[in-house]
Short mmCIF file of C-alpha atoms in Angstrom, two decimals:
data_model
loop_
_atom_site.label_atom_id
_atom_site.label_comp_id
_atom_site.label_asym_id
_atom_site.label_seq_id
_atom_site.Cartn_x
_atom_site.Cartn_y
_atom_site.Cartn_z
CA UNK A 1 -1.38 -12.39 -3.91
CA UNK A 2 -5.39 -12.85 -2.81
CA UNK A 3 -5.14 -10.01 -0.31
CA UNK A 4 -3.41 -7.53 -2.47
CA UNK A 5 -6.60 -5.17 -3.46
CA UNK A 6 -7.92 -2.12 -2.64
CA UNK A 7 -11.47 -0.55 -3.01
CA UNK A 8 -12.15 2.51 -4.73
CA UNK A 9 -12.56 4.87 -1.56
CA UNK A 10 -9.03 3.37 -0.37
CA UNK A 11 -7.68 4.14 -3.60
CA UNK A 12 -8.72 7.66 -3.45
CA UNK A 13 -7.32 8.31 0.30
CA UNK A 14 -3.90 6.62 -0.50
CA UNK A 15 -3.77 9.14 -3.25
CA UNK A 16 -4.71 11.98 -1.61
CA UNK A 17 -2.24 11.35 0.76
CA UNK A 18 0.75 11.16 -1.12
CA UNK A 19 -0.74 13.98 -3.39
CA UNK A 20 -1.04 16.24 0.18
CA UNK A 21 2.55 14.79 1.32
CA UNK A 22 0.69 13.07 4.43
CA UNK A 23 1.09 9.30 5.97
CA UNK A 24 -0.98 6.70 3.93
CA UNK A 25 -4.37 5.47 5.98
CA UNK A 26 -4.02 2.76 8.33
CA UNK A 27 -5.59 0.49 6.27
CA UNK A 28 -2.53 0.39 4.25
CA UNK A 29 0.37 -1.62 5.33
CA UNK A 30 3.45 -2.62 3.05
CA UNK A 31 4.16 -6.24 2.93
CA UNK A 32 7.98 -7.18 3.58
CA UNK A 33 9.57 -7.94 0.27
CA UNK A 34 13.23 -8.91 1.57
CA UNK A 35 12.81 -12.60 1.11
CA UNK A 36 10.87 -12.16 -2.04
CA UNK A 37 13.52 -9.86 -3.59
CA UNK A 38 16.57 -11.40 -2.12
CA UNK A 39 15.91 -14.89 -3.28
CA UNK A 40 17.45 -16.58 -6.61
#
């Protein structure tokens, strides 16, 4: 999808994060996929 990028600073922090076992930055949020992976 169009809005499905990231910049390299946000990159970095969303690494760091789940390298230091923290919660990802706000600026992440995860997209439900139910629909997507339910449908034939």
């Amino acid at each position: 999808m169009a809005d499905e990028w990231f910049t390299a600073p946000m990159v970095v922090d969303a690494f760091l994060a789940f390298f230091n076992g923290r919660e990802f930055p706000a600026s992440i949020a995860w997209r439900d996929m139910t629909e997507t992976l339910t449908s034939p």
